C-alpha positions as a Python dict, from the first residue, in 0.01 Angstrom:
ca = {
    (1, 'M'): (0, 0, 0),
    (2, 'S'): (18, 296, -239),
    (3, 'R'): (-259, 151, -459),
    (4, 'I'): (-482, 107, -154),
    (5, 'L'): (-426, 471, -55),
    (6, 'I'): (-498, 591, -411),
    (7, 'V'): (-832, 406, -410),
    (8, 'A'): (-915, 535, -60),
    (9, 'F'): (-838, 901, -130),
    (10, 'A'): (-1015, 892, -468),
    (11, 'L'): (-1325, 760, -294),
    (12, 'V'): (-1309, 1031, -26),
    (13, 'G'): (-1278, 1296, -298),
    (14, 'A'): (-1582, 1155, -478),
    (15, 'I'): (-1813, 1144, -175),
    (16, 'V'): (-1695, 1425, 53),
    (17, 'G'): (-1848, 1722, -126),
    (18, 'A'): (-1955, 2076, -57),
    (19, 'A'): (-2245, 1997, 178),
    (20, 'F'): (-1992, 1821, 404),
    (21, 'A'): (-1778, 2135, 400),
    (22, 'T'): (-2064, 2364, 503),
    (23, 'G'): (-2140, 2161, 815),
    (24, 'R'): (-2511, 2153, 728),
    (25, 'E'): (-2514, 1777, 655),
    (26, 'S'): (-2349, 1691, 985),
    (27, 'L'): (-2595, 1914, 1171),
    (28, 'I'): (-2905, 1757, 1015),
    (29, 'F'): (-2802, 1392, 1026),
    (30, 'Y'): (-2591, 1375, 1344),
    (31, 'T'): (-2523, 1679, 1561),
    (32, 'S'): (-2887, 1779, 1610),
    (33, 'F'): (-2940, 1447, 1790),
    (34, 'G'): (-2683, 1539, 2053),
    (35, 'L'): (-2457, 1271, 2198),
    (36, 'K'): (-2679, 1001, 2046),
    (37, 'G'): (-2576, 1143, 1710),
    (38, 'T'): (-2218, 1046, 1796),
    (39, 'G'): (-2334, 686, 1833),
    (40, 'G'): (-2507, 717, 1496),
    (41, 'L'): (-2185, 843, 1341),
    (42, 'I'): (-1985, 549, 1474),
    (43, 'I'): (-2237, 309, 1320),
    (44, 'A'): (-2235, 512, 997),
    (45, 'T'): (-1854, 497, 981),
    (46, 'L'): (-1858, 117, 995),
    (47, 'L'): (-2129, 107, 728),
    (48, 'Y'): (-1936, 351, 508),
    (49, 'A'): (-1636, 119, 529),
    (50, 'Y'): (-1840, -190, 439),
    (51, 'F'): (-2056, -47, 160),
    (52, 'S'): (-1767, 149, 6),
    (53, 'M'): (-1564, -172, 1),
    (54, 'I'): (-1848, -358, -176),
    (55, 'L'): (-1909, -79, -430),
    (56, 'V'): (-1543, -49, -527),
    (57, 'Y'): (-1515, -428, -548),
    (58, 'I'): (-1819, -446, -779),
    (59, 'G'): (-1649, -189, -1003),
    (60, 'Q'): (-1331, -400, -1003),
    (61, 'R'): (-1525, -720, -1072),
    (62, 'F'): (-1709, -565, -1368),
    (63, 'R'): (-1426, -339, -1482),
    (64, 'N'): (-1505, -394, -1850),
    (65, 'K'): (-1858, -257, -1810),
    (66, 'T'): (-1996, 96, -1764),
    (67, 'P'): (-2120, 173, -1409),
    (68, 'H'): (-2491, 134, -1487),
    (69, 'K'): (-2431, -187, -1682),
    (70, 'A'): (-2233, -324, -1388),
    (71, 'L'): (-2541, -267, -1171),
    (72, 'Y'): (-2762, -436, -1434),
    (73, 'A'): (-2531, -739, -1438),
    (74, 'L'): (-2555, -771, -1061),
    (75, 'S'): (-2923, -696, -1002),
    (76, 'G'): (-3092, -773, -1332),
    (77, 'K'): (-3209, -502, -1571),
    (78, 'P'): (-3550, -414, -1415),
    (79, 'L'): (-3410, -350, -1066),
    (80, 'G'): (-3094, -204, -1218),
    (81, 'I'): (-3299, 59, -1400),
    (82, 'V'): (-3477, 152, -1075),
    (83, 'I'): (-3143, 189, -895),
    (84, 'D'): (-3004, 388, -1188),
    (85, 'V'): (-3300, 630, -1165),
    (86, 'V'): (-3251, 665, -788),
    (87, 'I'): (-2883, 748, -839),
    (88, 'L'): (-2967, 1009, -1106),
    (89, 'L'): (-3234, 1168, -885),
    (90, 'T'): (-2990, 1177, -595),
    (91, 'M'): (-2727, 1347, -808),
    (92, 'F'): (-2982, 1599, -935),
    (93, 'S'): (-3095, 1670, -577),
    (94, 'T'): (-2735, 1727, -476),
    (95, 'G'): (-2697, 1969, -766),
    (96, 'V'): (-3009, 2159, -657),
    (97, 'A'): (-2863, 2185, -307),
    (98, 'M'): (-2543, 2331, -455),
    (99, 'I'): (-2740, 2600, -643),
    (100, 'A'): (-2921, 2685, -320),
    (101, 'G'): (-2588, 2676, -136),
    (102, 'G'): (-2448, 2939, -373),
    (103, 'G'): (-2726, 3170, -257),
    (104, 'S'): (-2680, 3090, 112),
    (105, 'I'): (-2305, 3142, 126),
    (106, 'L'): (-2313, 3484, -45),
    (107, 'H'): (-2607, 3589, 171),
    (108, 'Q'): (-2431, 3483, 491),
    (109, 'Q'): (-2099, 3643, 395),
    (110, 'F'): (-2213, 3958, 209),
    (111, 'D'): (-2585, 3985, 295),
    (112, 'L'): (-2679, 3955, -74),
    (113, 'P'): (-3030, 3833, -159),
    (114, 'F'): (-3041, 3454, -183),
    (115, 'W'): (-3159, 3454, -543),
    (116, 'Q'): (-2853, 3644, -665),
    (117, 'G'): (-2604, 3388, -536),
    (118, 'S'): (-2817, 3099, -662),
    (119, 'L'): (-2851, 3259, -1006),
    (120, 'L'): (-2474, 3316, -1021),
    (121, 'M'): (-2405, 2953, -931),
    (122, 'A'): (-2658, 2828, -1188),
    (123, 'V'): (-2511, 3047, -1464),
    (124, 'I'): (-2145, 2956, -1406),
    (125, 'T'): (-2240, 2588, -1376),
    (126, 'A'): (-2430, 2596, -1706),
    (127, 'L'): (-2153, 2788, -1884),
    (128, 'T'): (-1886, 2549, -1758),
    (129, 'I'): (-2079, 2246, -1884),
    (130, 'M'): (-2177, 2401, -2218),
    (131, 'L'): (-1833, 2546, -2292),
    (132, 'N'): (-1665, 2224, -2181),
    (133, 'A'): (-1437, 2417, -1945),
    (134, 'R'): (-1283, 2096, -1812),
    (135, 'K'): (-959, 2264, -1711),
    (136, 'V'): (-1145, 2481, -1460),
    (137, 'V'): (-1321, 2181, -1306),
    (138, 'I'): (-1001, 1975, -1301),
    (139, 'A'): (-816, 2262, -1132),
    (140, 'V'): (-1081, 2302, -863),
    (141, 'G'): (-1105, 1924, -822),
    (142, 'A'): (-728, 1896, -782),
    (143, 'L'): (-748, 2144, -494),
    (144, 'T'): (-1003, 1932, -307),
    (145, 'P'): (-746, 1736, -96),
    (146, 'F'): (-584, 2064, 14),
    (147, 'L'): (-923, 2216, 88),
    (148, 'L'): (-1009, 1916, 303),
    (149, 'L'): (-679, 1952, 489),
    (150, 'F'): (-762, 2317, 559),
    (151, 'L'): (-1107, 2217, 686),
    (152, 'I'): (-954, 1949, 909),
    (153, 'A'): (-701, 2200, 1045),
    (154, 'I'): (-974, 2453, 1129),
    (155, 'C'): (-1189, 2187, 1296),
    (156, 'S'): (-893, 2050, 1493),
    (157, 'Y'): (-789, 2397, 1612),
    (158, 'S'): (-1143, 2474, 1721),
    (159, 'L'): (-1174, 2145, 1911),
    (160, 'I'): (-839, 2184, 2089),
    (161, 'N'): (-935, 2530, 2215),
    (162, 'N'): (-1272, 2423, 2352),
    (163, 'Q'): (-1284, 2340, 2724),
    (164, 'T'): (-1659, 2308, 2781),
    (165, 'P'): (-1783, 1952, 2851),
    (166, 'L'): (-2012, 1813, 2581),
    (167, 'T'): (-2280, 1734, 2839),
    (168, 'E'): (-2311, 2106, 2919),
    (169, 'L'): (-2346, 2196, 2552),
    (170, 'E'): (-2595, 1921, 2467),
    (171, 'P'): (-2917, 2103, 2574),
    (172, 'L'): (-2852, 2384, 2322),
    (173, 'V'): (-2741, 2131, 2059),
    (174, 'L'): (-3068, 1940, 2096),
    (175, 'K'): (-3268, 2261, 2049),
    (176, 'T'): (-3134, 2289, 1691),
    (177, 'K'): (-3358, 1991, 1605),
    (178, 'E'): (-3657, 2224, 1641),
    (179, 'T'): (-3530, 2434, 1348),
    (180, 'L'): (-3495, 2136, 1111),
    (181, 'P'): (-3752, 1947, 898),
    (182, 'G'): (-3895, 1644, 1078),
    (183, 'T'): (-3789, 1398, 808),
    (184, 'L'): (-3556, 1198, 1035),
    (185, 'P'): (-3739, 1059, 1340),
    (186, 'N'): (-3438, 938, 1539),
    (187, 'W'): (-3058, 920, 1541),
    (188, 'L'): (-3038, 564, 1403),
    (189, 'I'): (-3266, 628, 1104),
    (190, 'A'): (-3073, 950, 1039),
    (191, 'A'): (-2739, 766, 1033),
    (192, 'L'): (-2869, 489, 803),
    (193, 'N'): (-3034, 747, 577),
    (194, 'H'): (-2714, 947, 544),
    (195, 'V'): (-2511, 640, 450),
    (196, 'S'): (-2775, 544, 194),
    (197, 'F'): (-2779, 894, 44),
    (198, 'N'): (-2403, 921, 8),
    (199, 'M'): (-2366, 571, -134),
    (200, 'A'): (-2614, 672, -406),
    (201, 'V'): (-2425, 998, -471),
    (202, 'G'): (-2088, 825, -488),
    (203, 'A'): (-2193, 497, -651),
    (204, 'G'): (-2098, 595, -1005),
    (205, 'M'): (-1752, 722, -912),
    (206, 'A'): (-1692, 430, -673),
    (207, 'L'): (-1761, 186, -956),
    (208, 'V'): (-1528, 379, -1188),
    (209, 'I'): (-1256, 385, -920),
    (210, 'G'): (-1292, 9, -879),
    (211, 'S'): (-1276, -49, -1254),
    (212, 'C'): (-934, 118, -1262),
    (213, 'E'): (-790, -129, -1009),
    (214, 'K'): (-667, -468, -1133),
    (215, 'N'): (-605, -622, -791),
    (216, 'P'): (-929, -724, -606),
    (217, 'K'): (-752, -705, -269),
    (218, 'H'): (-648, -343, -332),
    (219, 'A'): (-1007, -260, -432),
    (220, 'L'): (-1149, -415, -114),
    (221, 'L'): (-896, -262, 126),
    (222, 'G'): (-896, 76, -50),
    (223, 'G'): (-1276, 93, -41),
    (224, 'A'): (-1285, 2, 329),
    (225, 'L'): (-1015, 257, 417),
    (226, 'G'): (-1193, 525, 214),
    (227, 'G'): (-1515, 458, 404),
    (228, 'L'): (-1335, 485, 739),
    (229, 'L'): (-1179, 816, 632),
    (230, 'I'): (-1521, 951, 532),
    (231, 'G'): (-1654, 859, 875),
    (232, 'G'): (-1351, 1016, 1042),
    (233, 'I'): (-1403, 1346, 859),
    (234, 'L'): (-1770, 1342, 958),
    (235, 'L'): (-1681, 1277, 1323),
    (236, 'L'): (-1440, 1569, 1322),
    (237, 'G'): (-1704, 1798, 1172),
    (238, 'H'): (-1967, 1672, 1416),
    (239, 'F'): (-1758, 1750, 1724),
    (240, 'N'): (-1660, 2086, 1574),
    (241, 'L'): (-2027, 2185, 1546),
    (242, 'F'): (-2102, 2042, 1889),
    (243, 'T'): (-1828, 2237, 2067),
    (244, 'N'): (-1904, 2559, 1876),
    (245, 'I'): (-2282, 2542, 1903),
    (246, 'E'): (-2302, 2898, 2042),
    (247, 'A'): (-2117, 3035, 1736),
    (248, 'I'): (-2366, 2884, 1489),
    (249, 'T'): (-2687, 2972, 1674),
    (250, 'A'): (-2865, 3294, 1767),
    (251, 'S'): (-3195, 3390, 1924),
    (252, 'K'): (-3433, 3622, 1741),
    (253, 'A'): (-3769, 3718, 1893),
    (254, 'G'): (-3741, 3420, 2125),
    (255, 'K'): (-3682, 3183, 1833),
    (256, 'L'): (-3360, 2985, 1780),
    (257, 'I'): (-3189, 3048, 1446),
    (258, 'V'): (-2910, 2828, 1306),
    (259, 'A'): (-2667, 2953, 1040),
    (260, 'D'): (-2722, 2803, 693),
    (261, 'M'): (-2346, 2750, 669),
    (262, 'P'): (-2242, 2648, 1023),
    (263, 'L'): (-1873, 2605, 948),
    (264, 'L'): (-1855, 2950, 790),
    (265, 'A'): (-2013, 3094, 1105),
    (266, 'I'): (-1751, 2919, 1319),
    (267, 'T'): (-1461, 3059, 1117),
    (268, 'A'): (-1617, 3406, 1134),
    (269, 'S'): (-1589, 3383, 1512),
    (270, 'L'): (-1217, 3301, 1480),
    (271, 'S'): (-1091, 3559, 1230),
    (272, 'P'): (-1223, 3767, 937),
    (273, 'I'): (-933, 3648, 719),
    (274, 'V'): (-998, 3282, 799),
    (275, 'S'): (-1367, 3342, 731),
    (276, 'W'): (-1287, 3485, 386),
    (277, 'L'): (-1063, 3187, 307),
    (278, 'M'): (-1333, 2947, 421),
    (279, 'M'): (-1594, 3126, 211),
    (280, 'L'): (-1376, 3091, -100),
    (281, 'I'): (-1308, 2724, -23),
    (282, 'I'): (-1673, 2638, 30),
    (283, 'F'): (-1780, 2835, -280),
    (284, 'G'): (-1519, 2649, -487),
    (285, 'M'): (-1636, 2312, -355),
    (286, 'I'): (-2001, 2403, -419),
    (287, 'Y'): (-1912, 2500, -777),
    (288, 'N'): (-1712, 2181, -835),
    (289, 'T'): (-1987, 1959, -696),
    (290, 'S'): (-2254, 2145, -893),
    (291, 'V'): (-2072, 2101, -1225),
    (292, 'S'): (-1998, 1734, -1154),
    (293, 'M'): (-2358, 1648, -1064),
    (294, 'F'): (-2527, 1832, -1350),
    (295, 'Y'): (-2273, 1713, -1607),
    (296, 'V'): (-2339, 1348, -1521),
    (297, 'V'): (-2717, 1398, -1523),
    (298, 'S'): (-2704, 1582, -1857),
    (299, 'A'): (-2478, 1320, -2015),
    (300, 'R'): (-2731, 1046, -1940),
    (301, 'F'): (-2999, 1220, -2151),
    (302, 'V'): (-2821, 1402, -2434),
    (303, 'P'): (-2488, 1371, -2619),
    (304, 'M'): (-2260, 1631, -2465),
    (305, 'E'): (-2090, 1907, -2666),
    (306, 'T'): (-2366, 1901, -2929),
    (307, 'K'): (-2634, 2153, -3032),
    (308, 'Q'): (-2912, 1961, -2858),
    (309, 'S'): (-2722, 1949, -2529),
    (310, 'K'): (-2732, 2326, -2471),
    (311, 'P'): (-3113, 2370, -2456),
    (312, 'F'): (-3133, 2066, -2228),
    (313, 'I'): (-2869, 2207, -1992),
    (314, 'V'): (-3048, 2545, -1981),
    (315, 'L'): (-3381, 2372, -1903),
    (316, 'L'): (-3217, 2152, -1638),
    (317, 'M'): (-3057, 2452, -1468),
    (318, 'A'): (-3385, 2647, -1480),
    (319, 'V'): (-3564, 2363, -1299),
    (320, 'A'): (-3278, 2339, -1047),
    (321, 'L'): (-3286, 2716, -990),
    (322, 'L'): (-3661, 2703, -930),
    (323, 'L'): (-3626, 2421, -675),
    (324, 'S'): (-3334, 2596, -507),
    (325, 'S'): (-3567, 2883, -415),
    (326, 'F'): (-3682, 2673, -118),
    (327, 'G'): (-3343, 2752, 38),
    (328, 'F'): (-3032, 2553, 121),
    (329, 'T'): (-3156, 2441, 463),
    (330, 'D'): (-3487, 2304, 333),
    (331, 'V'): (-3335, 2146, 21),
    (332, 'V'): (-3079, 1955, 229),
    (333, 'G'): (-3335, 1892, 504),
    (334, 'Y'): (-3606, 1751, 275),
    (335, 'L'): (-3449, 1629, -51),
    (336, 'Y'): (-3144, 1459, 101),
    (337, 'P'): (-3346, 1240, 343),
    (338, 'L'): (-3599, 1161, 67),
    (339, 'M'): (-3319, 1043, -160),
    (340, 'G'): (-3168, 857, 135),
    (341, 'Y'): (-3490, 659, 180),
    (342, 'L'): (-3498, 577, -192),
    (343, 'G'): (-3132, 481, -171),
    (344, 'F'): (-3218, 189, 59),
    (345, 'I'): (-3288, -1, -265),
    (346, 'L'): (-2918, 32, -353),
    (347, 'I'): (-2819, -61, 4),
    (348, 'G'): (-3028, -379, -29),
    (349, 'L'): (-2839, -468, -347),
    (350, 'L'): (-2503, -407, -178),
    (351, 'L'): (-2606, -636, 109),
    (352, 'Y'): (-2705, -902, -144),
    (353, 'A'): (-2397, -870, -367),
    (354, 'P'): (-2149, -1077, -157),
    (355, 'F'): (-2394, -1370, -145),
    (356, 'K'): (-2437, -1360, -521),
    (357, 'F'): (-2061, -1350, -572),
    (358, 'R'): (-2022, -1658, -353),
    (359, 'R'): (-2304, -1851, -522),
    (360, 'K'): (-2175, -1821, -875),
    (361, 'S'): (-1916, -1653, -1086),
    (362, 'I'): (-2057, -1345, -1257),
}
């Protein structure tokens, strides 16, 4: 049982990143669709369990291969290269969102210009990668389970203290859809898109996690449990946003405005101290996710810790900083769904994988 839990929690740590913690992902993909979004989340949870199980099992089955070579072995090299590119683009998009998120969180908490927070996040990300400050990343990464527990505690407290029926809150919740990009036409497409996006983001780590497990049964059960936990965390965040919709919205000149960092806005309504703690937690998770994404992308193009890696990292961060100027809300609202649609190629492979495993031994 302990091995199953290790696989499950490792998977949760790999996929549940900073955008989860801000509440922005849940708002765009689920909460903005009202109670129908809850149905989407239930479907997404089941899909997370299934696809996570398959990904971890593929990693276990091809444990002597690197993640991208495991995909090549399963899909063939031409399709494998396409999927590899989609995964890299998804990771880069996530990194761009983190740079934008650095600007949003400092603007929301301290009213600093967006570009200052984004520049700070880009600089500390680049320095961490170039100076190989692994101890910093490991330390922040090790705190992730505790940070998630804090987030769960805040969400649970907020839910327990809410007495308003969801049906009364739904009209205001549905109005938030007007403030978001129209990239997701309905609740079902949104749920499928979100699963696709996060499977692409977490594919590399899921394959690595599977490769570390010798027992196929542990890989399968651990992957499934991890997927269910991811869905459970999303459900908790979804209901937290739903029940605190008035705390994350405001009206300005007759126009509805939604906080860039909804969860930070909720904690601000509870206590200034809790809000400060939440700001530090989210900033730390944004930093950790940013370093992880850009390190992996950089490592696929240049040998790390060499002279040629530094100019590449600077160029990569400059491009990311430029794209982040569109703002956290638009980056998550446009780039994430776009990568989710591209990620359906990976989802197709994961649907096909069990049939290929049954047909022949590979």
